[in-house]
Every structure is written in structure tokens, then in C-alpha cells.
Coordinates of C-alpha atoms in Angstrom, one line a residue:
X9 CA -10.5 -19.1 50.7
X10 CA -10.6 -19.5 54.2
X11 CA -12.5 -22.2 56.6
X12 CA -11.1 -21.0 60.1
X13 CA -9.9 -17.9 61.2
X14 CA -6.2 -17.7 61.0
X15 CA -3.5 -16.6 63.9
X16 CA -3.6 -13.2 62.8
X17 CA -7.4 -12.4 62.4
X18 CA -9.2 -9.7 64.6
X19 CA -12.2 -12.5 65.2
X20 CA -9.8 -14.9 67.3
X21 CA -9.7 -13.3 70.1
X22 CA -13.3 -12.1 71.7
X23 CA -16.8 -13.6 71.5
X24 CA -17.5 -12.6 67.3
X25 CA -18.2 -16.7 66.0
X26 CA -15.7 -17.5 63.8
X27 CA -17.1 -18.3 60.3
X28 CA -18.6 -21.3 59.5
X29 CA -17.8 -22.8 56.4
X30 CA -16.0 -21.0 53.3
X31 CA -15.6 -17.6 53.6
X32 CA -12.2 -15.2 52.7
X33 CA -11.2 -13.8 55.8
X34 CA -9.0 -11.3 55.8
X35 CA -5.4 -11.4 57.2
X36 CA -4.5 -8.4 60.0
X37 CA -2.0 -8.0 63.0
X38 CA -4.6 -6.5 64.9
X39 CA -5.8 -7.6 67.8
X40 CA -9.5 -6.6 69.0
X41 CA -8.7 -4.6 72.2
X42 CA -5.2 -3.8 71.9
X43 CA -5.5 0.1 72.6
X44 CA -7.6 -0.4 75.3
X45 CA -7.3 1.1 78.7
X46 CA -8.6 -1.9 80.3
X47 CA -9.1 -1.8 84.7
X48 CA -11.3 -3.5 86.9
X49 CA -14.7 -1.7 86.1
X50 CA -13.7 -0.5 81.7
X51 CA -12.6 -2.0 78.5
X52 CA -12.4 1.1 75.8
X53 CA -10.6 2.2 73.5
X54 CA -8.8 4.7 75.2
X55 CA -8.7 7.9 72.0
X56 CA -12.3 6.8 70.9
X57 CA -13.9 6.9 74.2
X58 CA -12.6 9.8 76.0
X59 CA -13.2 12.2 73.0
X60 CA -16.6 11.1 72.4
X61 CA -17.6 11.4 76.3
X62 CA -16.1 14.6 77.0
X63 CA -17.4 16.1 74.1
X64 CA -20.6 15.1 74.5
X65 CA -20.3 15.7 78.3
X66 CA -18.9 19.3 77.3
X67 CA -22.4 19.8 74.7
X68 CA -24.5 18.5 78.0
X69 CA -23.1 21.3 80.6
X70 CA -22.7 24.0 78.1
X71 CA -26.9 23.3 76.6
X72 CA -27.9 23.5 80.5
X73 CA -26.0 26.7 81.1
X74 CA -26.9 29.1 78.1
X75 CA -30.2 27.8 77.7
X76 CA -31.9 30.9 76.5
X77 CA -28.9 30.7 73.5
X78 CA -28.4 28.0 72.3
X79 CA -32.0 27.5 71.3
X80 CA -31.9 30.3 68.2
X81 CA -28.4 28.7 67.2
X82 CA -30.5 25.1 67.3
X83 CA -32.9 26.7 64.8
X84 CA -30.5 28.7 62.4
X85 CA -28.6 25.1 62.3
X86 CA -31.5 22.8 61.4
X87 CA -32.5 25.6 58.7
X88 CA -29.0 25.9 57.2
X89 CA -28.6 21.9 56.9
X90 CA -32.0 21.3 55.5
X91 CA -32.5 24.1 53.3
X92 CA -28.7 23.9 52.0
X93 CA -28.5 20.3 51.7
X94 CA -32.2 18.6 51.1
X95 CA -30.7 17.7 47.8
X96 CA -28.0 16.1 49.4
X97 CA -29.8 13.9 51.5
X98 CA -32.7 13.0 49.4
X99 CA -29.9 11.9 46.6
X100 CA -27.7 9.8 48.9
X101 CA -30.7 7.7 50.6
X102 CA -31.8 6.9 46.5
X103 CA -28.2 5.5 46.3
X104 CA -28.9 3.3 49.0
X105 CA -32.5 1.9 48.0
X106 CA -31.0 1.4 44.7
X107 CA -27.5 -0.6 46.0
X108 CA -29.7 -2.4 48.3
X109 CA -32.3 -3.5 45.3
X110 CA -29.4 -4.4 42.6
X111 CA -27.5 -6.8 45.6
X112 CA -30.9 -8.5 45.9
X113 CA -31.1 -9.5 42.2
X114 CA -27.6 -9.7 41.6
X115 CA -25.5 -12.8 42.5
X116 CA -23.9 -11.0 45.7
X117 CA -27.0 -12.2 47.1
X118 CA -25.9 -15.4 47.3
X119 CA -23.2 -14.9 49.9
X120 CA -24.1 -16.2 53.3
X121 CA -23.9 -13.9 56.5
X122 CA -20.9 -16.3 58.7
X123 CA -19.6 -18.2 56.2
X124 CA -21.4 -20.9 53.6
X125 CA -22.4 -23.1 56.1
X126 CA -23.4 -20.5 59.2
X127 CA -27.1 -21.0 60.3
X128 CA -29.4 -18.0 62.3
X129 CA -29.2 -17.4 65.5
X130 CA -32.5 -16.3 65.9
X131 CA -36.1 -17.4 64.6
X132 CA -38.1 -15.3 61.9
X133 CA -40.3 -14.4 64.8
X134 CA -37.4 -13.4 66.8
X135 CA -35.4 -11.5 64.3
X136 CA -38.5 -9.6 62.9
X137 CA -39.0 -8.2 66.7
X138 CA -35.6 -7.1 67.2
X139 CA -35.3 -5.7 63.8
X140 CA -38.7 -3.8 63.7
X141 CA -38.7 -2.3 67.7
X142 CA -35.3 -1.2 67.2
X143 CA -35.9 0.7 64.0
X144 CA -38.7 2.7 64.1
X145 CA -40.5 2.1 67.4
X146 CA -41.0 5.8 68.8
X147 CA -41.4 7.5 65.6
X148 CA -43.9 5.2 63.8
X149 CA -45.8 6.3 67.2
X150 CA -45.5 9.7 67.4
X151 CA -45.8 10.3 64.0
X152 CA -48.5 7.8 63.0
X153 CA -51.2 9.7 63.1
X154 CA -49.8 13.1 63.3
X155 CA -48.0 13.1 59.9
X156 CA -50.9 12.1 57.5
X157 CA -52.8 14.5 58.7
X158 CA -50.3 17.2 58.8
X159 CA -49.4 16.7 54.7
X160 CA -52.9 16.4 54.3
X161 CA -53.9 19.6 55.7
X162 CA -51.2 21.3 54.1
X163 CA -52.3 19.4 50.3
X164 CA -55.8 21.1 50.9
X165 CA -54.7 24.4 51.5
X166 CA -53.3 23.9 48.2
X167 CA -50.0 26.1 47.1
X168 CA -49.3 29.9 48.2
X169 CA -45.8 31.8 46.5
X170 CA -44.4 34.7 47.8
X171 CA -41.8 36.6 45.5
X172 CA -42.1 33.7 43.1
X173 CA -40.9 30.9 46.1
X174 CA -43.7 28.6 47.2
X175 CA -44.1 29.0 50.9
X176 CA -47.0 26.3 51.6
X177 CA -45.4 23.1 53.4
X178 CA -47.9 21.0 50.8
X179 CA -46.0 17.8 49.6
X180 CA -45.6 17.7 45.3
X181 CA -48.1 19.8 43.9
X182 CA -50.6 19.8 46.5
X183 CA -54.1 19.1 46.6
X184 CA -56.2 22.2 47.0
X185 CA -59.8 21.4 48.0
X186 CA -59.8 18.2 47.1
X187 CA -60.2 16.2 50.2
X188 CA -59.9 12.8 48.6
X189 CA -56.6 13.5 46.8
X190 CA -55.1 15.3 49.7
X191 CA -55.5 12.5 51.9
X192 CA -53.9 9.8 48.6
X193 CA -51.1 12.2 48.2
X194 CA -50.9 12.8 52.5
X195 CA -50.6 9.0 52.9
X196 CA -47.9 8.6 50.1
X197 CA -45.7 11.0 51.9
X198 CA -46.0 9.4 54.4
X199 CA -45.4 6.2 53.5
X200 CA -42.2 7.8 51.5
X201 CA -40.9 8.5 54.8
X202 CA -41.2 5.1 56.7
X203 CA -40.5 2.8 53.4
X204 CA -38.0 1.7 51.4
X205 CA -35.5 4.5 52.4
X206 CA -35.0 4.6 55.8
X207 CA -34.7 0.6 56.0
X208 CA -32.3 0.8 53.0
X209 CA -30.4 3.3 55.1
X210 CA -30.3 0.3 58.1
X211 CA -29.6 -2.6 55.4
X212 CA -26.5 -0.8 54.0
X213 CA -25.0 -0.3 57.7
X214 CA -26.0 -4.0 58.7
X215 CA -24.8 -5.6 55.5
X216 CA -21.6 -4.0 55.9
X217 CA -21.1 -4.6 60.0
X218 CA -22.0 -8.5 59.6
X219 CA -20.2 -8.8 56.5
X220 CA -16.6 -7.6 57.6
X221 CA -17.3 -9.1 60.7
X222 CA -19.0 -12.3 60.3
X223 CA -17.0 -13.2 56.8
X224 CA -14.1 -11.2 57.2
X225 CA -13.0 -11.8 61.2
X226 CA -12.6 -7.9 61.8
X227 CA -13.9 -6.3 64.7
X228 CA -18.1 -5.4 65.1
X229 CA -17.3 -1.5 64.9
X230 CA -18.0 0.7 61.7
X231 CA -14.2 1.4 60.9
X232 CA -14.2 -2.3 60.0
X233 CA -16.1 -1.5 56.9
X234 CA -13.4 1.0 55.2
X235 CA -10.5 -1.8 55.6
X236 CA -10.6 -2.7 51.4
X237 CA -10.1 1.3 51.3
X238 CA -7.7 1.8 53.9
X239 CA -6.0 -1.5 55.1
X240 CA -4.2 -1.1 57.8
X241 CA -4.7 2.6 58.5
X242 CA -8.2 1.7 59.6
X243 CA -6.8 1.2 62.6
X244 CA -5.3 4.3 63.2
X245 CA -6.7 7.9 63.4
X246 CA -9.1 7.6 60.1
X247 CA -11.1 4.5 61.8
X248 CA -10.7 6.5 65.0
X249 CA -12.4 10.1 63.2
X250 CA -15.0 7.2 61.9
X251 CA -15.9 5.6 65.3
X252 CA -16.1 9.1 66.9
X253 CA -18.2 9.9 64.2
X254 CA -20.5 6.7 64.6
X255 CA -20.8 7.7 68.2
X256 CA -21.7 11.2 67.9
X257 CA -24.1 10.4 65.0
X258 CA -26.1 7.5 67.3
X259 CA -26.0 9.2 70.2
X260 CA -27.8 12.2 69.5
X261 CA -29.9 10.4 67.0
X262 CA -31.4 8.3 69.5
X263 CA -31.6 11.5 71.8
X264 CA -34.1 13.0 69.3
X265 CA -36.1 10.3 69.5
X266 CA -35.9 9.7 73.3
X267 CA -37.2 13.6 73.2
X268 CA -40.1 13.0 71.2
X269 CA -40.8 9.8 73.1
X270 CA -41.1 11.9 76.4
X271 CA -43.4 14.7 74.8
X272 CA -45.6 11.7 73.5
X273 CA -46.0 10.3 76.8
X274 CA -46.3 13.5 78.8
X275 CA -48.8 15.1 76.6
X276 CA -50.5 11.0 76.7
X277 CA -50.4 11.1 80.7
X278 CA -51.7 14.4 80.6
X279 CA -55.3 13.2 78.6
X280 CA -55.9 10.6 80.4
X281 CA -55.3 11.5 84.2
X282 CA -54.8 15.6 84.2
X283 CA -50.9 14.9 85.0
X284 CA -49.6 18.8 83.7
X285 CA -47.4 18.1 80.7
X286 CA -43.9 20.1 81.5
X287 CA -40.3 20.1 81.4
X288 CA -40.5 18.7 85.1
X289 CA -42.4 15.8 83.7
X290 CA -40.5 15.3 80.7
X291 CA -37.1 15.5 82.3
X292 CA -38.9 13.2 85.0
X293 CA -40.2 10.6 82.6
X294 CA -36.7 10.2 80.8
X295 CA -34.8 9.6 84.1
X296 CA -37.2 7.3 85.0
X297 CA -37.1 5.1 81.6
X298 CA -33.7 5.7 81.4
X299 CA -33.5 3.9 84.8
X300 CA -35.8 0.7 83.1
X301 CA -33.3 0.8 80.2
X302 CA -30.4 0.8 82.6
X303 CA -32.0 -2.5 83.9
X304 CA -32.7 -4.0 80.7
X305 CA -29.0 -3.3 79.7
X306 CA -27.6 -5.4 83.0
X307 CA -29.6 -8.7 81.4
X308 CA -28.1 -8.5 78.6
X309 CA -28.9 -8.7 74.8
X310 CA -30.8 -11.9 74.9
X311 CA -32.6 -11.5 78.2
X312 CA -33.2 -7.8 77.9
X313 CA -33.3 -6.6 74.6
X314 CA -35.2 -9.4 72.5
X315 CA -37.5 -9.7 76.0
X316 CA -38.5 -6.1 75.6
X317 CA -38.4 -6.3 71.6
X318 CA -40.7 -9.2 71.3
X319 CA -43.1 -7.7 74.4
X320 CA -43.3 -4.8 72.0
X321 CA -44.5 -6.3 69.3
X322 CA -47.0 -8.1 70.8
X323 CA -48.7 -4.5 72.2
X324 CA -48.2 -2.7 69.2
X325 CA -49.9 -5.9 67.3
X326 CA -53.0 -5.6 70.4
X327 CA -53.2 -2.3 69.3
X328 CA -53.2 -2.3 65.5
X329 CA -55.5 -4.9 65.1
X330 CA -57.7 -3.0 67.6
X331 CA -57.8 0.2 65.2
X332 CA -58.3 -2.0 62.3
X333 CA -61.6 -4.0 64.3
X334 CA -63.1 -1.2 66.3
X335 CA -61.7 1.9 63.2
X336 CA -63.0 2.0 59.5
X337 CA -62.4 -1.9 58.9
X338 CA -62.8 -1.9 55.3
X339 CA -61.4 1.7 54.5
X340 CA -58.4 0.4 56.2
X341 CA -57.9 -3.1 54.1
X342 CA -58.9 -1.0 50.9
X343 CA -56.6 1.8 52.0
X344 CA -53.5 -1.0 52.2
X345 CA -53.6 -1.3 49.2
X346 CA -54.5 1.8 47.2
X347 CA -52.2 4.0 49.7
X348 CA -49.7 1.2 48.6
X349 CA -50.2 1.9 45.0
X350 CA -50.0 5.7 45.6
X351 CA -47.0 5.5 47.4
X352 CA -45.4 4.2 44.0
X353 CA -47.1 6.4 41.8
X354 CA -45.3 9.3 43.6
X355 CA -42.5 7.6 44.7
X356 CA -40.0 8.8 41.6
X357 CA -41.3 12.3 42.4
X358 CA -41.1 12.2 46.1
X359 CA -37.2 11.1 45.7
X360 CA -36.3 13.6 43.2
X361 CA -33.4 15.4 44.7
X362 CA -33.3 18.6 42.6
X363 CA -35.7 21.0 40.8
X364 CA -38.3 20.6 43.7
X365 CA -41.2 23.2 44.1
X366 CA -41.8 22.5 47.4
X367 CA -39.4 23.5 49.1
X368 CA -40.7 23.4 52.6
X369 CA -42.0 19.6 52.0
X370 CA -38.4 18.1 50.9
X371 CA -36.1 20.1 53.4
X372 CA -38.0 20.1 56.1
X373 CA -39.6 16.9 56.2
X374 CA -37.9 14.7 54.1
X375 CA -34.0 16.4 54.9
X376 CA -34.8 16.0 58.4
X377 CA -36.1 12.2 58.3
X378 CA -33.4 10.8 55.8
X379 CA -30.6 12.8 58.2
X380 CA -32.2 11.4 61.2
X381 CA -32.3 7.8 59.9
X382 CA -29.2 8.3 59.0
X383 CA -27.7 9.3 61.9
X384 CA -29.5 6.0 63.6
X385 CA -27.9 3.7 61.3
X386 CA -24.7 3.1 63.5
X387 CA -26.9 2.0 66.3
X388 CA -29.3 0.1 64.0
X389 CA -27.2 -1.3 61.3
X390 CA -25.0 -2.7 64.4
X391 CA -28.2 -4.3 66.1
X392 CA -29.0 -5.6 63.0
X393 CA -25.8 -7.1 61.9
X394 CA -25.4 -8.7 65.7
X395 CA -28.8 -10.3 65.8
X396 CA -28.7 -11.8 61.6
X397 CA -25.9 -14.2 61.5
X398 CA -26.7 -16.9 59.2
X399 CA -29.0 -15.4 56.8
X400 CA -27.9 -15.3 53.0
X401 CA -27.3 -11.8 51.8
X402 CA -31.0 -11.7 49.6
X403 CA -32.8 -13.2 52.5
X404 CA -31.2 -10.2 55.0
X405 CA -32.2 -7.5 52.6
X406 CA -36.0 -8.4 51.4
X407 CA -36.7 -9.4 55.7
X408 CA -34.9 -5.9 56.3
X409 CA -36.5 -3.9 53.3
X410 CA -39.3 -5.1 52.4
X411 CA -41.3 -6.8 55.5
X412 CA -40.8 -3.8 57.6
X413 CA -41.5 -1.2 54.9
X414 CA -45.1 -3.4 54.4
X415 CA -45.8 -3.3 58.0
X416 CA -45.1 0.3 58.1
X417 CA -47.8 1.4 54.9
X418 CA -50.2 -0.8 57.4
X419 CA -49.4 0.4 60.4
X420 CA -49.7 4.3 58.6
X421 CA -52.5 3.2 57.2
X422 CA -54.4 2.2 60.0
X423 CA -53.5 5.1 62.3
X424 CA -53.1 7.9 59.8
X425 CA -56.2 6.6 57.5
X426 CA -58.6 6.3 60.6
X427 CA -57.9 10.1 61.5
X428 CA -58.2 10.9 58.0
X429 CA -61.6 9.1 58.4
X430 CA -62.7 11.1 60.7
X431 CA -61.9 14.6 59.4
X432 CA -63.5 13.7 55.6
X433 CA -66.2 11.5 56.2
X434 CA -67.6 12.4 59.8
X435 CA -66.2 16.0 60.2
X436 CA -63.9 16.0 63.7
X437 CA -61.3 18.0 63.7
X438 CA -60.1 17.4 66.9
X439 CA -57.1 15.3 65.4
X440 CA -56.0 18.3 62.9
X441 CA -56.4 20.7 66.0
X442 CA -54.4 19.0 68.5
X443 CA -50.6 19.5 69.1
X444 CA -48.2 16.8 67.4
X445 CA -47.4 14.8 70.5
X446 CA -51.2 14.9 71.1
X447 CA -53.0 13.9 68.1
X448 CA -52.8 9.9 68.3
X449 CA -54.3 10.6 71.4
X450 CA -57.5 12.8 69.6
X451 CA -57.9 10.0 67.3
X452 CA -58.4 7.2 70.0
X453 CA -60.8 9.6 71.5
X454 CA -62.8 8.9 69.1
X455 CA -62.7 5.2 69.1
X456 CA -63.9 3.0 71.9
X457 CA -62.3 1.5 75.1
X458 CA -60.9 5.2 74.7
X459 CA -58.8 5.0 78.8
X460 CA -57.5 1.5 77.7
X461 CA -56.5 2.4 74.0
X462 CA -54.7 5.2 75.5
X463 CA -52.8 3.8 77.9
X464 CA -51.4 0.9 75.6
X465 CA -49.8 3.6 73.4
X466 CA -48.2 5.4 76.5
X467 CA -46.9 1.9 77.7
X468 CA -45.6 1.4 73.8
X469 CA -44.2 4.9 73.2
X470 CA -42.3 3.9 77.1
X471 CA -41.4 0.0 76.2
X472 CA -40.3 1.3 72.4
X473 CA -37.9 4.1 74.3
X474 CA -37.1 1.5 76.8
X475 CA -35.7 -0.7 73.7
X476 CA -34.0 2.0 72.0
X477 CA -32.0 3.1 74.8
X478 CA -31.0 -0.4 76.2
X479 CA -30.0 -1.5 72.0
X480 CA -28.4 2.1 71.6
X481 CA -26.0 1.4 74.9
X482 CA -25.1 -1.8 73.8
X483 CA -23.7 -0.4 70.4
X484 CA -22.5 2.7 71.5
X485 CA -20.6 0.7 74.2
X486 CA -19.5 -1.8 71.3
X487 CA -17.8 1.2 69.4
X488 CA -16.2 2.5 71.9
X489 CA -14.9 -0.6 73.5
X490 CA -12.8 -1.7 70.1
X491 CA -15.1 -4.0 68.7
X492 CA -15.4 -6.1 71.9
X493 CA -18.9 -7.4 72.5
X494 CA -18.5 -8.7 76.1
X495 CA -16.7 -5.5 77.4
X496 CA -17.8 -4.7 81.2
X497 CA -21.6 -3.9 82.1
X498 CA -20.7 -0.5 83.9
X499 CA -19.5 1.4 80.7
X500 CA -23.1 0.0 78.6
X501 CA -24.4 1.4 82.3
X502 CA -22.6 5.0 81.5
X503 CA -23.8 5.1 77.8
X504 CA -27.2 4.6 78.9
X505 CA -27.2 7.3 81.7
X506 CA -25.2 9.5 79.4
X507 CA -28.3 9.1 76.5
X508 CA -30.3 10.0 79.5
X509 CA -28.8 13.3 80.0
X510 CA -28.1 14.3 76.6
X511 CA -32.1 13.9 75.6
X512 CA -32.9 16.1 79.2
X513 CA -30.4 18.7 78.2
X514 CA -32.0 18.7 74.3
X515 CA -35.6 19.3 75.4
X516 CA -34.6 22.2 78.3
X517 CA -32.1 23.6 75.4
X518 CA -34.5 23.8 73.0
X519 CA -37.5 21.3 72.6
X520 CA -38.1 19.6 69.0
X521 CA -36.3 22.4 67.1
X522 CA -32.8 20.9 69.4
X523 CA -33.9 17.5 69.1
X524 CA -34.0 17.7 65.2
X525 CA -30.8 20.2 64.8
X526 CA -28.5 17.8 66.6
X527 CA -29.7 15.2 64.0
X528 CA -29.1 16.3 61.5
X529 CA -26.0 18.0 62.3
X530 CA -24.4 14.2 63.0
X531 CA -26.8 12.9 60.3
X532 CA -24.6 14.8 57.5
X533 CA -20.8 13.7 58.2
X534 CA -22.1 10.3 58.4
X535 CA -24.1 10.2 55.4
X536 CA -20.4 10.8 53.7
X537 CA -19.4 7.8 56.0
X538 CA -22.1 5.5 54.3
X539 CA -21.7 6.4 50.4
X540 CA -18.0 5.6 51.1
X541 CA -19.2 2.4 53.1
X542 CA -21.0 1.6 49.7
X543 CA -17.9 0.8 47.9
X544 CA -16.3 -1.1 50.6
X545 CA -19.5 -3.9 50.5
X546 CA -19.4 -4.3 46.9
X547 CA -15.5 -5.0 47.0
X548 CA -15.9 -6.9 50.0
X549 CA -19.0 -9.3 49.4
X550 CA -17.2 -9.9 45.7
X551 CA -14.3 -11.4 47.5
X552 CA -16.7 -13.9 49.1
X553 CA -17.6 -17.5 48.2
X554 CA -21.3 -18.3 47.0

């Protein structure tokens, strides 16, 4: 056991705290930053930086100029992945729910993040901000309302089969005219796909980023994590392939959701003042946010970031507590907890991998969320990691598990259950008729304080991608720098332009069906990534003191 970090470890040079207290670092030559180009104005790692940029600099210029082309190879992509390899996906996120649950009750979660003596950084409140705006901000908007009632139309249509193949996009077995069923078994889908998964998916890349970090001294950058696999050689051309990968997968994951952030708040500008809701005006609102990010980026992760985060959380708490006063009150309290309990009823059915009847349901719902959580988890699990030094290993995973998972079956409940509300018990269909981007926007309709409701959920969906972008540059620039964390502001300034353009050239290359082929395409290499990351934690936290 180690108490300071030796000559020889990555940690001594750079601004990664050394651990505090009793922890087994591990003994390497290398040096964080030692095949960097480094000049005035950059500090990156010269192999992992240029082939990332130019690739995804070549993917930018060549979506703008075959735009009519690419977006039928965008749809026979997304198809292939999700219909191919559903089963895939929906096994590999059960690994990680059930890794995450067994380190919780086994002694592993004993082991303190920084050493036996390290103490957060950050307060509950604090840490809670950062790690909820970060995860889930745009999507948990987007899709609040629009998802519930999607599966629940589809569970009352019940099942149709063509040829013997079930062609309804009903979750399970559906629901057919039974309105109260469809909207329990809608909500439990829902739920399914902003629970226990996708966070598990976050914990596993966050546990292993501040463990190898924090404990072990190596550099903040997700080739650290294969070191008890490949020693040395981790610092060669298989961490390289890994960083690239980490890059490629965050990027365009936070493209997608940068893309449905825009449609949300065009299609939100466009209710309340008659703004016309097109490309112009998307491409126009992502420049402009991306310009807000760019200046949240410059202050810095403290000033900017956890700022932002914690402004966030206090609009989208304005906001939820004014569904749950002004909405259904009491169907919404009740509907906590019995949505809660449905959820679990169908929760061994909703994660079977294999076998499925609906076909639609699992590959293109829950392939495409699981890859597209996935292929967020390099910029999530490294937020994560960066801002939860200092908490035991069981503290970090029931905060990052289970308190977001809770305030997601709320927040669903709340937004989904109040438009659910008004289709069954008062008969508007205005929500179920709308477009996606629009329907949150149906439901406040139909609420009071209507102008003002409204606008707090374009200035969320515009803070929450504000967030995203500023965190995303930070980590993407943290990859590609080597593991440095204090590497010059003009390359996090180039990351967040170049997320900019990559979500612009998405939407003119192809709308939602680009957004979602691009991640999933990243989402599968790196889910390979992961299940071999989940080997390397369990050799490396049972190395460690507690």
C-alpha cells in the first residue's frame, strides 16, 4: 500500500489530487503529457487528437455536401444496428445494472474514491446538480411527455402481425382497449428507459475513471481503465484505438441530443410567438447556444458548469412542482408510486434480451436508448468521476443509481401522467396529435400560466444544452489532451464549436433518423469498451484498501 504517489506515477505531474490516505497506486513510467504536441495556444495528444478531428471534420464536409445521400444510408444504418443487435444492447446494459448492484452490497463498496482518508469536493446539493443536468437534461425534456403517450397509444392499438411478425410498436404484450392498462404499462416503459439502466451505464464509466485515477494515480482518460489488462501497452496504440473511440462515441452522442434539443426549442418558439420552425432556425439556435456554451467553457468547471448545473435544477424544480400544483395533484402522488411499482412488475420482461415479440418496441426504442446512453458515458462517466472525489464506492453508486433513477419516475410521472390525464379522463387529444418535439408543449396548453409555462421549458431545453455542451468540451478536450485537466482554453473552445457543427451538419443530413444512426453507430464499439471496462474495476477496486 501506498500513502503518496511515488516518482514514477502518472498523478505527479498535472492537477489530478494525489490520494489521500491508503490507497495502492500503481507504479508506471509514464508521464501525463508526454506525446503531446504542446505550442503556445494546444496541449494534445498529438495521434489521438488529429485522427479524431479530421475524421469527424471529414464526416462534417462530406454530410453537408451529399445531403440528399446520406440520409437513406442514416436510415438503413440505424435499422441494421437496432434490428441486428437489440439483443445485444439490452443484454450488456443488464450486465451493468447488475455489477453496479452486487458492488453496492459487496465489500468493494467500502473503498473510498481518493484514498481512505479523501473527503468530497462538492456538497450533496452540488453534486446531485452536476450529476443530474449532465445526464439526462435534454432528453428527460423532450421525451417527458412525448414518450408515455407514444407507448401508450401504441398499447391501445393493441398487437397487429403480418406474415407471423408483429408489426405494432406496442411495448410487451400490449394493451388493446384498455385505456388504464395502456397507460400502467406506457409509464413502465418509460420509466425502463430513464431508470436503473442508463445511470448504471454512467456509474460503471465513473467508477472506473475516478477509481484508476483518484486511487491509482493514472491519467483522467478512459484508456486508464484497461491498464490491469494491458499494462503498459495502454499507452500505446490500444489506449490510443480506445481514446479515439471515447471521442467519436461522446461526440456524436451529445450531437443527437444537441439535435433534439434544437427541434424542442424551435418547434417551442414556434407555439408561443409564430417564430416558423426550420432548418434556418435550428441551425440558428445551435450556433447561437453553442456560442453561450463557448462562454460557459472559458469560466471554467466551477464557475461555468456547476453555475449552469445548479441554475438548471432550480428551473426544472419551478417547473415540476408547477405540474404537480396546477396538473392532477393527487393522480400524480398516487401515480409515483403505483407507476413505481409497475415499473418492477415489468422490469424482468422489459430487459429480457432474447425471445422478444415485440420487435419494434426493444430495437427501436430500447436499442436506440441503451446505445445512446452508451455512447454518452465517456462524457458523463468522466463528469462524474471529476466532480465525486471523496465519496466511498456504495455512497457513489446508490447517489448515482438510485436518486436520479427516483427523480426520473417523478419527473415522468408528472409530465407523462398529466398528458395521459388528459387523453383518458377529459378527452384532448391534442398531446397524442402533436409532433414529438411539440407535445410537452400541447400538454402545457392545457394547464394554466400557459405563455409562462412554456417559456421556462424553452429556457430549460436551451440551459440543459448549454450544460451538455460546455461538460462535453471539457471531457472531450480532457481525452484528447492525455489526461491533462488544465490543458489550454482554446482547444475546450474548438471542441465546443466542433459539437456545434457536427449537430448542424446531423439535422441538414438527415434530421432525427441522422441524429439517432450516428449513435448508435459509436454506441456499439463502445459498449464492447465497457464490458471489458467491467473486469478491469473489479481487479482494480480489489487491489484497494477498505
Amino acid at each position: 500500500m501506498a500513502t503518496n504517489p511515488g516518482k514514477n506515477t502518472a498523478s505527479a505531474v498535472e492537477s489530478i489530487p494525489a490520494p489521500t490516505g491508503a490507497a495502492n497506486l500503481i507504479d508506471t513510467d509514464y508521464v501525463i503529457g508526454q506525446d503531446n504536441i504542446k505550442r503556445k495556444f494546444f496541449d494534445v495528444h498529438g495521434k489521438v487528437f488529429i485522427i479524431s478531428a479530421l475524421t469527424i471534420v471529414l464526416f462534417v464536409v462530406v454530410t453537408l455536401a451529399l445531403r440528399s445521400e446520406v440520409e437513406p444510408l442514416f436510415t438503413a444504418i440505424r435499422d441494421w444496428l437496432t434490428g441486428n443487435l437489440a439483443w445485444f444492447f439490452i443484454g450488456s446494459a443488464n450486465i451493468f445494472v447488475l455489477l453496479c448492484l452486487g458492488l453496492i452490497l459487496s465489500p468493494l463498496g467500502r473503498v473510498r474514491l481518493g484514498g481512505q482518508d479523501a473527503t468530497p469536493d462538492y456538497s450533496y446539493t452540488g453534486w446531485f446538480s452536476m450529476l443530474f443536468a449532465a445526464g439526462m437534461g435534454i432528453g428527460l425534456m423532450f421525451y417527458g411527455v412525448a414518450e408515455p403517450m407514444s407507448h401508450f397509444s401504441t398499447a391501445m392499438g393493441g398487437t397487429a402481425v403480418e406474415n407471423g411478425v408483429r408489426t405494432d410498436w406496442a411495448p410487451l404484450g400490449a394493451a388493446a382497449g384498455d385505456a388504464q392498462a395502456a397507460a400502467s404499462l406506457s409509464m413502465a416503459a418509460t420509466i425502463f428507459h430513464w431508470g436503473l439502466h442508463p445511470w448504471a451505464i454512467y456509474a460503471i464509466v465513473a467508477l472506473a475513471l475516478a477509481l484508476f485515477s483518484f486511487n491509482k494515480g493514472l491519467p483522467l482518460s478512459i484508456r486508464s481503465i484497461f491498464y490491469p489488462l494491458l499494462g503498459e501497452r495502454v499507452w500505446g496504440w490500444p489506449g490510443h484505438i480506445i481514446d479515439i473511440l471515447a471521442v467519436f462515441a461522446t461526440l456524436f452522442g451529445l450531437a443527437t441530443s444537441l439535435g433534439l434539443g434544437a427541434q424542442q426549442a424551435a418547434a417551442g418558439l414556434e407555439f408561443l410567438f409564430g417564430m416558423p420552425n426550420t432548418d434556418t432556425s435550428k441551425v440558428l439556435l445551435v450556433a447561437g447556444i453553442t456560442v453561450i456554451a463557448l462562454m460557459s467553457v472559458l469560466a471554467g468547471l466551477d464557475k461555468g458548469v456547476k453555475r449552469l448545473s445548479e441554475i438548471n435544477m432550480v428551473l426544472a424544480l419551478l417547473l415540476l412542482l408547477f405540474i404537480v400544483i396546477v396538473g392532477p395533484t393527487l393522480a400524480i402522488i398516487t401515480g409515483f408510486f403505483s407507476n413505481l411499482g409497475s415499473y418492477l412488475t415489468n422490469l424482468p420482461a422489459l430487459s429480457n434480451p432474447i425471445g422478444r415479440d415485440d420487435a419494434n418496441f426493444s430495437q427501436g426504442w430500447t436499442a436506440f436508448y441503451w446505445a445512446w446512453w452508451i455512447s454518452w458515458s465517456p462524457f458523463v462517466g468522466m463528469f462524474i468521476a471529476r466532480v465525486s472525489r471523496g465519496r466511498s464506492v456504495r455512497e457513489f453508486l446508490i447517489a448515482v443509481l438510485l436518486v436520479p433513477s427516483l427523480v426520473s419516475v417523478l419527473w415522468m410521472t408528472a409530465f407523462g401522467g398529466t398528458a395521459l390525464g388528459q387523453f383518458v379522463t377529459d378527452g384532448f387529444t391534442g398531446v397524442q396529435d402533436a409532433a414529438l418535439e411539440l407535445k410537452l408543449f400541447a400538454m402545457l396548453g392545457e394547464l394554466p400560466l400557459t405563455q409562462i409555462s412554456s417559456f421556462i421549458g424553452i429556457v430549460l431545453v436551451v440551459v440543459f444544452f448549454v450544460t451538455s455542451s460546455d461538460s462535453g468540451s471539457l471531457v472531450i478536450d480532457t481525452i484528447t489532451a492525455g489526461g491533462k485537466v488544465n490543458a489550454p482554453v482554446p482547444q475546450r473552445a474548438f471542441w465546443a464549436v466542433l459539437q456545434g457543427i457536427v449537430a448542424i451538419s446531423l439535422l441538414l443530413g438527415g434530421g432525427l433518423v441522422a441524429l439517432q444512426a450516428m449513435a448508435v453507430s459509436t454506441g456499439l464499439p463502445f459498449t464492447i469498451v465497457l464490458l471489458v471496462g467491467c473486469v478491469s474495476i473489479v481487479k482494480g477496486l480489489m487491489s484497494e484498501p477498505r
